[in-house]
Amino acid sequence: LRLIYTTTVVQRRNVAAAGPEKYTEAFIKKQIEEFNLGKRHLANMMGEDPETFTQEDIDKAIAYLFPSGLFDERARPMMKHPTEIFPEKRQIQWGEDGRPFHFLFYTGKQSYYSLMHETYGMLLNVQEYQDQMSAQDLPPEKEKKNLPGSRWLTKMELEEMLLEKLSDHDYSRFIQLLQKMVALPYGSNEEKYMQKFSKEIATQLQKVVIDPLQYDERGVAFSTAEGQRKTARATVVVYDNGSGKITVNGVDALHYFPVLQDREQLMFPFQFLDRIEKHDMICTVSGGGRSSQAGAIRLASAKALKSFVTEKEVEFMRQAGLLTVDPRLRERKKPGQEGARRKFTWKKR
Amino acid sequence: EDRLISEPLGHPDYFNVKELFSLKDLFDARVHLGHKKGCRHRFMEPYIFGCRLGQDIIDLEQTMQHLQLALNFTAHVAYRKGIILFVSRNRQFCHLIESTARACGEYAHTRYWQGGLLTNAHVQFGPGVRLPDLLVFLSSLNNVFEPHVAIRDAAKMNIPTVGVVDTNCNPCLISYPVPGNDDSPAAMELYCKLFRMTIIRAKDKRRQREVFEELQ
């Protein structure tokens, strides 16, 4: 007789390879109870009322009882609510007898797939409802909410919601399902469900603020505005019932800007609105060079003219680019190069 | 305790699964329809009754026997509180199968099968995970018409399998093959209904027996 040795391969628990611990619900509950008890003890120790002992009091008490000279705040002794210390992770997914709790546990991505299952169920319901309605010959259209002020959740937000890692493919499939449901005629039946996955974007409609006209002692209407271009800053006062005189820093425009190009820039807003010889302008400008000062005054005068003009013409000015601040600034010189873009002369040897 | 488990094994059909279906039900659900003779798998020839206008017809007499064996086996597994995993890669019936599994209180996997699910479970899920005790294939091919990886993996891990094999499938590694159609909605609904009823029946029987034993 020869004894046959059979070895059963036991799955050795490689604790190191197990990954981060998954906290059971019972564990977290126990931690919360211990925390509350400890809080009351601490309050008694400090001579405070246990009922009104806030988190700030706890922090102060701990800092007093356990003074620590460590530089890193996170290394110092702290006493916080367990939900802050133990990050919300997946608890162990199966019960005592080994049976998993969720029916899609063996897929690996249970929350994602259960979400897809639910959403697909909603889609089927909508299609059924649609069929019923068409069988009864009722109109298939309903008002659709075409508000552009909502977007679907991003991948990160969905991951946070499901506590699971998703791939880009999974995420795109989910969004496609939602979009398909929205596109169906009776898709708005399941609006409540879909609202969980959409967020509103705060629509930033920059309403063009038009300042009202001010009147000086003589009864002449005027308006002030500021403008900038590169490093030049200009302040401008535009008067009504004028004759087209432009004064810059106390000097006439003809003397201040000998170059025609700069004077054309000054004139452009008025020419655009056909009000060349109807307004007077007094400006102060500093910084920059001759061209940028001209550009700054142009922007400032266009802004000032907004108050004199109808909304439609303001829109025309905006589309012409008169009201946009020119964002271009001087690019810095980089080391190893002659200038911002120019490199040193390349020598073959 | 031992009586609870060993008593059902004495009877050939303890859960009376024969009454759940009849030949007429199978015929009405179009279970006998196979694929065209060009797709025929060599090992499915014994189960095929004949070929009509190029389409294979599955022998329903044999299907009845195999189905009875398979349902009996699932009932026994469910009675002993085993984990049953429904697997199918047919996108048309994915929702139906998942709802069936949920209704039974068992598990389903009708999505992309990650390679190490059964063979590398302790790394993927965590130490101490319990693997399924039975795999039920409601469609044994995957989306590229190849045998599902889970059949081979279950054979490696010594997990018994029950599978609905169509005329283009390989019934080799499946412990309880059930030759039948896996493509029409009527057939799939019939299978889901049968499995659901057997599992619920077996679980109810178990609960009754436990209560009975406790009273004694």
Coordinates of C-alpha atoms in Angstrom, one line a residue:
Chain A
L1 CA 0.0 0.0 0.0
R2 CA 1.3 3.4 -0.9
L3 CA -0.1 6.4 0.8
I4 CA -1.1 9.1 -1.7
Y5 CA -0.3 12.5 -0.4
T6 CA -2.7 15.1 -1.6
T7 CA -2.1 18.8 -0.8
T8 CA -5.0 21.2 -0.8
V9 CA -3.9 24.5 -2.2
V10 CA -5.0 27.0 0.5
Q11 CA -5.3 30.5 -0.6
R12 CA -2.8 32.1 1.7
R13 CA -4.1 35.4 3.0
N14 CA -1.6 37.9 1.7
V15 CA -2.6 40.7 4.0
A16 CA -0.3 43.2 2.3
A17 CA -1.9 42.6 -1.1
A18 CA -5.4 42.9 0.3
G19 CA -5.5 46.7 -0.2
P20 CA -6.9 49.3 2.2
E21 CA -9.2 47.9 4.9
K22 CA -12.9 48.0 4.2
Y23 CA -14.7 49.3 7.3
T24 CA -17.8 47.4 8.3
E25 CA -20.9 49.3 9.3
A26 CA -20.7 47.9 12.8
F27 CA -17.1 49.2 13.1
I28 CA -18.1 52.7 12.1
K29 CA -21.1 52.7 14.5
K30 CA -18.9 51.6 17.4
Q31 CA -16.4 54.3 16.5
I32 CA -19.1 56.9 16.6
E33 CA -20.4 55.7 20.0
E34 CA -16.8 55.8 21.4
F35 CA -16.4 59.3 20.0
N36 CA -19.5 60.6 21.6
L37 CA -18.6 59.1 24.9
G38 CA -15.1 60.5 24.7
K39 CA -16.5 63.9 24.0
R40 CA -18.6 63.9 27.2
H41 CA -15.6 62.7 29.2
L42 CA -13.5 65.5 27.7
A43 CA -16.2 68.1 28.5
N44 CA -16.3 66.9 32.1
M45 CA -12.5 67.0 32.3
M46 CA -12.4 70.6 31.1
G47 CA -15.3 71.6 33.4
E48 CA -17.6 72.5 30.5
D49 CA -21.2 71.5 29.8
P50 CA -21.2 68.2 27.9
E51 CA -24.4 69.1 26.0
T52 CA -23.0 72.2 24.4
F53 CA -19.4 71.0 23.6
T54 CA -18.7 71.9 20.0
Q55 CA -15.9 70.6 17.7
E56 CA -13.9 73.8 18.2
D57 CA -14.0 73.3 21.9
I58 CA -12.8 69.7 21.4
D59 CA -9.9 71.0 19.2
K60 CA -8.9 73.6 21.8
A61 CA -9.1 71.1 24.6
I62 CA -6.9 68.5 22.8
A63 CA -4.4 71.2 21.9
Y64 CA -4.3 72.2 25.6
L65 CA -4.1 68.6 27.0
F66 CA -1.6 67.3 24.4
P67 CA 0.7 70.1 23.3
S68 CA 2.7 69.1 20.3
G69 CA 5.6 70.8 18.6
L70 CA 5.2 68.9 15.3
F71 CA 5.1 71.1 12.2
D72 CA 2.6 69.0 10.2
E73 CA -0.9 69.7 11.4
R74 CA -2.0 66.3 10.3
A75 CA 0.5 64.6 12.6
R76 CA -0.7 66.3 15.8
P77 CA -3.2 64.5 18.0
M78 CA -6.7 65.1 17.0
M79 CA -10.2 64.0 17.9
K80 CA -12.7 64.2 15.2
H81 CA -16.0 62.6 14.2
P82 CA -15.3 59.1 12.7
T83 CA -16.9 60.1 9.4
E84 CA -14.2 62.6 8.9
I85 CA -11.3 60.3 9.9
F86 CA -12.5 57.1 8.1
P87 CA -13.1 58.1 4.5
E88 CA -16.3 56.7 3.0
K89 CA -15.1 53.5 1.5
R90 CA -16.8 50.4 0.4
Q91 CA -17.7 48.2 3.4
I92 CA -17.4 44.5 3.1
Q93 CA -19.9 43.4 0.5
W94 CA -21.0 40.1 1.9
G95 CA -22.7 38.8 5.0
E96 CA -21.7 36.1 7.5
D97 CA -22.7 33.2 5.3
G98 CA -20.6 34.5 2.5
R99 CA -23.5 35.6 0.2
P100 CA -23.0 39.0 -1.3
F101 CA -25.6 41.7 -0.5
H102 CA -25.9 43.1 -4.0
F103 CA -27.3 40.9 -6.9
L104 CA -24.7 42.3 -9.3
F105 CA -21.8 41.8 -7.0
Y106 CA -20.0 39.3 -9.2
T107 CA -19.8 41.7 -12.1
G108 CA -17.1 43.7 -10.3
K109 CA -18.6 47.2 -10.8
Q110 CA -21.9 46.6 -9.0
S111 CA -23.1 50.2 -8.4
Y112 CA -22.4 51.2 -12.0
Y113 CA -24.1 48.2 -13.5
S114 CA -27.1 48.5 -11.2
L115 CA -27.4 52.1 -12.2
M116 CA -27.3 51.1 -15.9
H117 CA -29.9 48.4 -15.2
E118 CA -32.2 50.9 -13.4
T119 CA -31.8 53.5 -16.2
Y120 CA -32.5 50.9 -18.9
G121 CA -35.6 49.9 -16.9
M122 CA -36.8 53.5 -17.0
L123 CA -36.2 53.7 -20.7
L124 CA -38.3 50.6 -21.3
N125 CA -41.1 52.1 -19.2
V126 CA -41.0 55.2 -21.3
Q127 CA -41.2 53.2 -24.5
E128 CA -44.1 51.2 -23.1
Y129 CA -45.9 54.3 -22.2
Q130 CA -45.2 55.7 -25.6
D131 CA -46.7 52.6 -27.2
Q132 CA -49.8 52.8 -25.1
M133 CA -50.3 56.5 -26.0
S134 CA -49.8 55.7 -29.7
A135 CA -52.2 52.8 -29.5
Q136 CA -54.8 55.2 -28.1
D137 CA -53.9 57.7 -30.9
L138 CA -53.0 60.5 -28.4
P139 CA -50.5 63.1 -29.6
P140 CA -47.0 62.0 -29.0
E141 CA -45.4 65.4 -28.4
K142 CA -45.0 67.1 -25.1
E143 CA -43.3 70.4 -24.2
K144 CA -39.6 69.7 -23.9
K145 CA -37.5 71.6 -21.5
N146 CA -35.0 73.2 -23.8
L147 CA -33.2 75.1 -21.1
P148 CA -29.5 75.1 -21.9
G149 CA -28.8 75.7 -18.2
S150 CA -28.2 72.1 -17.2
R151 CA -25.4 69.7 -17.8
W152 CA -24.9 66.0 -17.0
L153 CA -22.6 65.0 -14.2
T154 CA -18.9 64.8 -15.0
K155 CA -17.0 61.5 -14.7
M156 CA -15.5 62.5 -11.4
E157 CA -18.8 63.4 -9.9
L158 CA -20.3 60.1 -11.0
E159 CA -17.3 58.2 -9.5
E160 CA -17.9 60.1 -6.2
M161 CA -21.6 59.2 -6.3
L162 CA -21.0 55.5 -7.0
L163 CA -17.8 55.1 -4.9
E164 CA -16.4 53.1 -7.8
K165 CA -13.8 53.7 -10.4
L166 CA -15.3 54.1 -13.9
S167 CA -13.7 54.0 -17.3
D168 CA -14.3 56.6 -19.9
H169 CA -16.1 54.1 -22.0
D170 CA -18.5 53.3 -19.2
Y171 CA -19.2 56.9 -18.5
S172 CA -19.9 57.7 -22.1
R173 CA -22.3 54.8 -22.3
F174 CA -24.2 56.0 -19.3
I175 CA -24.5 59.5 -20.7
Q176 CA -25.6 58.1 -24.1
L177 CA -28.4 56.2 -22.3
L178 CA -29.5 59.4 -20.5
Q179 CA -29.5 61.4 -23.7
K180 CA -31.5 58.7 -25.5
M181 CA -34.1 58.8 -22.7
V182 CA -34.3 62.6 -22.9
A183 CA -34.7 62.4 -26.7
L184 CA -37.8 60.2 -26.6
P185 CA -41.2 62.0 -26.8
Y186 CA -42.4 61.0 -23.3
G187 CA -38.9 61.1 -21.8
S188 CA -39.9 63.9 -19.4
N189 CA -41.9 61.3 -17.4
E190 CA -38.7 60.2 -15.7
E191 CA -37.5 63.8 -15.0
K192 CA -37.2 63.2 -11.3
Y193 CA -34.9 60.3 -11.9
M194 CA -32.8 62.2 -14.4
Q195 CA -32.5 65.3 -12.2
K196 CA -30.2 63.2 -10.0
F197 CA -27.7 63.2 -12.8
S198 CA -28.0 66.7 -14.1
K199 CA -26.6 69.9 -12.7
E200 CA -27.6 73.5 -13.4
I201 CA -25.0 75.8 -14.8
A202 CA -25.4 79.3 -13.5
T203 CA -26.0 81.1 -16.8
Q204 CA -23.6 84.0 -16.7
L205 CA -25.3 86.5 -19.0
Q206 CA -23.1 89.5 -18.8
K207 CA -25.8 92.2 -19.0
V208 CA -24.2 95.2 -20.6
V209 CA -24.5 97.8 -17.9
I210 CA -25.3 101.2 -19.4
D211 CA -24.7 104.0 -17.0
P212 CA -27.2 106.9 -17.1
L213 CA -26.2 110.3 -18.4
Q214 CA -25.0 112.9 -16.0
Y215 CA -25.7 116.6 -16.4
D216 CA -23.2 119.3 -15.4
E217 CA -24.0 122.9 -14.2
R218 CA -24.6 124.3 -17.7
G219 CA -27.2 121.5 -18.4
V220 CA -24.9 119.7 -20.9
A221 CA -25.1 115.9 -20.7
F222 CA -21.8 114.1 -20.2
S223 CA -20.5 110.6 -19.3
T224 CA -17.2 109.3 -18.0
A225 CA -15.4 106.1 -18.7
E226 CA -12.1 104.4 -18.4
G227 CA -10.1 102.3 -20.8
Q228 CA -6.8 100.4 -21.0
R229 CA -4.5 98.9 -23.5
K230 CA -1.2 97.3 -22.7
T231 CA 0.1 99.5 -19.9
A232 CA -1.8 102.7 -20.8
R233 CA -4.7 103.8 -18.6
A234 CA -7.1 106.5 -19.9
T235 CA -10.0 108.3 -18.3
V236 CA -12.4 110.1 -20.7
V237 CA -15.3 112.6 -20.3
V238 CA -17.6 112.9 -23.3
Y239 CA -19.8 116.0 -23.5
D240 CA -22.9 116.4 -25.6
N241 CA -23.7 119.4 -27.9
G242 CA -20.1 119.7 -28.9
S243 CA -18.1 120.4 -32.0
G244 CA -15.7 117.5 -32.1
K245 CA -12.9 119.0 -30.0
I246 CA -10.6 116.4 -28.4
T247 CA -8.3 117.5 -25.5
V248 CA -5.7 115.0 -24.2
N249 CA -3.8 115.7 -21.0
G250 CA -4.6 119.4 -21.5
V251 CA -3.2 119.5 -25.0
D252 CA -5.1 119.3 -28.3
A253 CA -5.2 115.9 -30.0
L254 CA -3.5 117.2 -33.1
H255 CA -0.4 118.2 -31.0
Y256 CA -0.5 115.2 -28.6
F257 CA -0.8 112.6 -31.4
P258 CA 1.2 113.9 -34.4
V259 CA 0.7 110.5 -36.2
L260 CA -2.4 110.1 -38.3
Q261 CA -2.9 106.5 -37.2
D262 CA -3.4 107.5 -33.6
R263 CA -5.9 110.2 -34.5
E264 CA -7.8 107.7 -36.6
Q265 CA -8.0 105.4 -33.6
L266 CA -9.4 108.3 -31.5
M267 CA -12.0 109.1 -34.2
F268 CA -13.2 105.5 -34.9
P269 CA -16.0 105.2 -32.2
F270 CA -17.5 108.5 -33.3
Q271 CA -17.2 107.7 -37.0
F272 CA -18.9 104.3 -36.4
L273 CA -21.9 106.0 -34.7
D274 CA -22.0 108.9 -37.2
R275 CA -21.5 111.4 -34.4
I276 CA -18.2 112.9 -35.4
E277 CA -18.8 116.6 -34.8
K278 CA -21.5 116.2 -32.1
H279 CA -19.4 115.4 -29.0
D280 CA -16.5 117.1 -27.1
M281 CA -14.0 114.9 -25.3
I282 CA -11.6 115.6 -22.5
C283 CA -9.1 112.8 -21.7
T284 CA -6.3 112.0 -19.3
V285 CA -4.0 109.2 -20.2
S286 CA -0.8 107.8 -18.6
G287 CA 1.5 104.9 -19.2
G288 CA 2.3 102.9 -22.3
G289 CA 3.5 104.3 -25.6
R290 CA 1.8 106.4 -28.3
S291 CA -0.2 103.6 -29.9
S292 CA -1.3 102.0 -26.7
Q293 CA -2.5 105.4 -25.3
A294 CA -4.5 105.9 -28.4
G295 CA -6.1 102.5 -28.1
A296 CA -6.9 103.2 -24.4
I297 CA -8.6 106.4 -25.2
R298 CA -10.6 104.7 -28.0
L299 CA -11.9 102.0 -25.6
A300 CA -12.7 104.6 -23.0
S301 CA -14.6 106.9 -25.4
A302 CA -16.6 103.9 -26.8
K303 CA -17.6 102.9 -23.3
A304 CA -18.6 106.5 -22.6
L305 CA -20.7 106.7 -25.7
K306 CA -22.8 103.7 -24.6
S307 CA -24.9 106.1 -22.5
F308 CA -25.7 108.3 -25.4
V309 CA -26.8 105.6 -27.8
T310 CA -29.6 103.0 -28.2
E311 CA -29.2 99.3 -27.1
K312 CA -29.1 98.1 -30.7
E313 CA -26.2 100.4 -31.5
V314 CA -24.4 99.3 -28.3
E315 CA -24.8 95.7 -29.6
F316 CA -23.3 96.8 -33.0
M317 CA -20.4 98.5 -31.2
R318 CA -19.8 95.3 -29.2
Q319 CA -19.8 93.2 -32.4
A320 CA -17.4 95.7 -34.0
G321 CA -15.0 95.1 -31.1
L322 CA -15.1 98.6 -29.8
L323 CA -16.1 97.6 -26.3
T324 CA -13.7 94.7 -25.9
V325 CA -10.5 95.1 -23.9
D326 CA -7.5 94.1 -26.0
P327 CA -5.9 91.3 -23.9
R328 CA -2.5 91.3 -25.6
L329 CA 0.4 92.1 -23.3
R330 CA 4.1 92.1 -23.8
E331 CA 5.4 88.6 -23.7
R332 CA 8.4 88.0 -21.5
K333 CA 11.9 87.3 -22.7
K334 CA 13.0 83.8 -22.0
P335 CA 16.5 82.7 -21.0
G336 CA 18.5 81.0 -23.7
Q337 CA 16.8 83.1 -26.3
E338 CA 17.4 86.6 -27.7
G339 CA 13.8 87.8 -27.2
A340 CA 10.4 86.4 -26.5
R341 CA 10.4 84.2 -29.6
R342 CA 13.7 85.0 -31.4
K343 CA 16.4 82.5 -30.8
F344 CA 20.1 83.1 -30.9
T345 CA 21.8 82.8 -34.3
W346 CA 22.4 79.1 -35.0
K347 CA 26.0 78.3 -35.8
K348 CA 26.7 75.1 -37.5
R349 CA 30.1 74.7 -35.8
Chain B
E1 CA -29.4 18.9 10.3
D2 CA -28.0 16.0 8.3
R3 CA -31.5 14.8 7.5
L4 CA -32.4 18.2 6.1
I5 CA -29.6 17.9 3.5
S6 CA -29.5 14.2 2.8
E7 CA -33.3 13.5 2.6
P8 CA -33.9 15.2 -0.8
L9 CA -31.0 13.3 -2.4
G10 CA -33.0 10.0 -2.0
H11 CA -35.8 11.1 -4.5
P12 CA -35.2 11.3 -8.2
D13 CA -37.5 14.4 -8.5
Y14 CA -37.9 15.7 -5.0
F15 CA -39.0 19.2 -6.1
N16 CA -41.3 17.9 -8.8
V17 CA -39.8 20.0 -11.6
K18 CA -41.5 17.9 -14.3
E19 CA -44.8 19.6 -13.8
L20 CA -43.4 23.1 -14.5
F21 CA -43.1 22.6 -18.2
S22 CA -44.5 20.4 -21.0
L23 CA -43.5 19.6 -24.5
K24 CA -46.3 21.8 -25.8
D25 CA -44.9 24.8 -23.7
L26 CA -41.5 24.3 -25.2
F27 CA -42.9 24.1 -28.7
D28 CA -45.0 27.2 -28.3
A29 CA -42.0 29.1 -27.0
R30 CA -40.1 28.1 -30.2
V31 CA -37.4 26.3 -28.2
H32 CA -36.9 23.7 -30.9
L33 CA -35.7 26.2 -33.5
G34 CA -32.0 26.1 -34.1
H35 CA -29.7 28.0 -36.5
K36 CA -29.0 27.2 -40.1
K37 CA -27.2 23.9 -40.9
G38 CA -24.1 25.9 -41.9
C39 CA -23.7 27.1 -38.2
R40 CA -24.1 23.6 -36.8
H41 CA -21.6 22.5 -34.2
R42 CA -20.3 19.0 -34.6
F43 CA -21.0 18.1 -30.9
M44 CA -24.6 19.2 -31.2
E45 CA -25.5 16.6 -33.8
P46 CA -26.8 14.1 -31.3
Y47 CA -29.3 16.6 -30.0
I48 CA -30.7 17.7 -33.4
F49 CA -33.9 16.1 -34.5
G50 CA -33.6 17.1 -38.2
C51 CA -33.1 19.8 -40.7
R52 CA -36.0 21.7 -42.4
L53 CA -35.3 24.1 -45.3
G54 CA -31.7 24.5 -44.0
Q55 CA -32.8 25.3 -40.4
D56 CA -31.9 22.8 -37.7
I57 CA -34.7 21.5 -35.4
I58 CA -33.7 20.5 -31.9
D59 CA -35.1 17.2 -30.5
L60 CA -37.5 18.3 -27.8
E61 CA -37.8 14.8 -26.2
Q62 CA -34.1 15.0 -25.4
T63 CA -34.5 18.7 -24.4
M64 CA -37.2 17.7 -21.9
Q65 CA -34.9 15.1 -20.2
H66 CA -32.0 17.5 -20.0
L67 CA -34.1 20.3 -18.8
Q68 CA -35.6 18.2 -16.1
L69 CA -32.1 17.1 -14.9
A70 CA -30.9 20.7 -15.0
L71 CA -33.8 22.2 -13.1
N72 CA -33.6 19.4 -10.6
F73 CA -29.9 20.2 -10.0
T74 CA -30.5 23.9 -9.6
A75 CA -33.4 23.2 -7.2
H76 CA -31.0 21.0 -5.1
V77 CA -28.3 23.7 -5.2
A78 CA -30.8 26.4 -4.1
Y79 CA -32.2 24.1 -1.4
R80 CA -28.7 23.8 0.1
K81 CA -28.3 27.6 0.0
G82 CA -25.8 27.7 -2.8
I83 CA -25.0 30.8 -4.8
I84 CA -26.4 30.7 -8.3
L85 CA -24.9 33.1 -11.0
F86 CA -26.9 33.7 -14.2
V87 CA -24.5 34.4 -17.1
S88 CA -25.4 35.5 -20.5
R89 CA -23.8 37.9 -23.0
N90 CA -26.9 38.4 -25.1
R91 CA -27.6 42.1 -25.0
Q92 CA -31.2 41.6 -25.9
F93 CA -32.1 39.8 -22.7
C94 CA -29.6 41.4 -20.3
H95 CA -32.3 43.4 -18.4
L96 CA -34.7 40.4 -18.3
I97 CA -32.1 38.1 -16.8
E98 CA -31.0 40.6 -14.2
S99 CA -34.6 41.2 -13.1
T100 CA -35.1 37.4 -12.9
A101 CA -32.0 37.0 -10.7
R102 CA -33.1 39.8 -8.5
A103 CA -36.5 38.3 -8.1
C104 CA -35.0 34.9 -7.1
G105 CA -32.6 36.5 -4.7
E106 CA -29.7 35.1 -6.7
Y107 CA -27.0 36.8 -8.7
A108 CA -26.5 37.8 -12.4
H109 CA -23.6 38.7 -14.7
T110 CA -24.7 39.8 -18.1
R111 CA -21.9 42.3 -18.7
Y112 CA -18.3 42.2 -19.9
W113 CA -16.6 39.3 -18.2
Q114 CA -13.3 40.4 -16.6
G115 CA -10.6 37.8 -17.0
G116 CA -9.8 36.9 -13.4
L117 CA -13.3 37.0 -12.0
L118 CA -13.4 33.3 -10.9
T119 CA -9.8 32.3 -11.1
N120 CA -8.4 35.5 -9.5
A121 CA -11.3 36.3 -7.2
H122 CA -9.3 36.8 -4.0
V123 CA -7.3 39.5 -5.6
Q124 CA -10.2 41.2 -7.4
F125 CA -12.8 41.2 -4.7
G126 CA -10.8 40.7 -1.5
P127 CA -9.8 37.8 0.8
G128 CA -12.7 35.7 2.0
V129 CA -15.0 36.0 -0.9
R130 CA -17.3 33.1 -1.7
L131 CA -17.5 32.0 -5.3
P132 CA -20.7 30.9 -6.9
D133 CA -21.8 27.3 -6.5
L134 CA -23.6 27.1 -9.8
L135 CA -23.3 29.0 -13.1
V136 CA -26.4 29.1 -15.3
F137 CA -25.7 30.1 -18.9
L138 CA -28.8 31.3 -20.7
S139 CA -26.6 31.9 -23.8
S140 CA -23.3 30.1 -23.8
L141 CA -21.7 32.2 -26.6
N142 CA -20.3 35.7 -26.2
N143 CA -20.7 38.6 -28.6
V144 CA -18.1 37.3 -31.0
F145 CA -19.8 33.9 -31.2
E146 CA -17.1 32.1 -29.2
P147 CA -17.7 29.9 -26.1
H148 CA -18.0 32.1 -23.0
V149 CA -14.8 32.3 -20.9
A150 CA -16.8 31.5 -17.8
I151 CA -17.5 27.9 -19.0
R152 CA -13.8 27.2 -19.0
D153 CA -13.1 29.1 -15.8
A154 CA -15.9 27.3 -13.9
A155 CA -14.5 23.9 -15.1
K156 CA -11.1 25.1 -13.7
M157 CA -12.6 26.1 -10.4
N158 CA -14.7 22.9 -10.1
I159 CA -18.0 24.8 -10.3
P160 CA -20.9 22.9 -11.9
T161 CA -22.5 24.6 -14.9
V162 CA -26.0 24.5 -16.4
G163 CA -26.3 25.9 -19.9
V164 CA -28.7 26.4 -22.7
V165 CA -26.8 25.3 -25.8
D166 CA -28.0 26.3 -29.2
T167 CA -27.0 24.5 -32.5
N168 CA -23.9 26.6 -32.9
C169 CA -22.6 26.1 -29.3
N170 CA -20.1 23.7 -27.8
P171 CA -21.7 21.6 -25.1
C172 CA -18.5 20.0 -24.0
L173 CA -17.5 21.6 -20.7
I174 CA -21.0 22.3 -19.4
S175 CA -22.1 19.8 -16.8
Y176 CA -25.9 20.0 -17.5
P177 CA -26.4 21.2 -21.1
V178 CA -29.9 21.9 -22.2
P179 CA -30.2 21.9 -26.0
G180 CA -32.6 24.7 -27.0
N181 CA -33.0 28.0 -28.7
D182 CA -31.2 31.0 -27.1
D183 CA -32.2 33.7 -29.5
S184 CA -36.0 34.2 -29.4
P185 CA -37.6 36.3 -26.6
A186 CA -40.3 33.7 -26.0
A187 CA -37.8 31.0 -25.3
M188 CA -35.7 33.2 -23.0
E189 CA -38.7 34.3 -21.1
L190 CA -39.7 30.6 -20.7
Y191 CA -36.3 29.7 -19.4
C192 CA -36.2 32.7 -17.0
K193 CA -39.7 31.7 -15.7
L194 CA -38.7 28.1 -15.2
F195 CA -35.5 28.9 -13.3
R196 CA -37.2 31.5 -11.2
M197 CA -40.0 29.1 -10.2
T198 CA -37.6 26.2 -9.4
I199 CA -35.3 28.4 -7.2
I200 CA -38.2 30.0 -5.3
R201 CA -39.8 26.5 -4.9
A202 CA -36.6 25.1 -3.5
K203 CA -36.0 28.0 -1.1
D204 CA -39.6 27.7 0.2
K205 CA -39.2 24.0 0.7
R206 CA -36.0 24.6 2.6
R207 CA -37.7 27.1 4.9
Q208 CA -40.6 24.8 5.5
R209 CA -38.3 21.9 6.3
E210 CA -36.3 24.1 8.7
V211 CA -39.4 25.2 10.5
F212 CA -40.6 21.6 10.6
E213 CA -37.3 20.4 12.1
E214 CA -37.4 23.2 14.7
L215 CA -40.9 22.2 15.8
Q216 CA -39.8 18.6 16.4

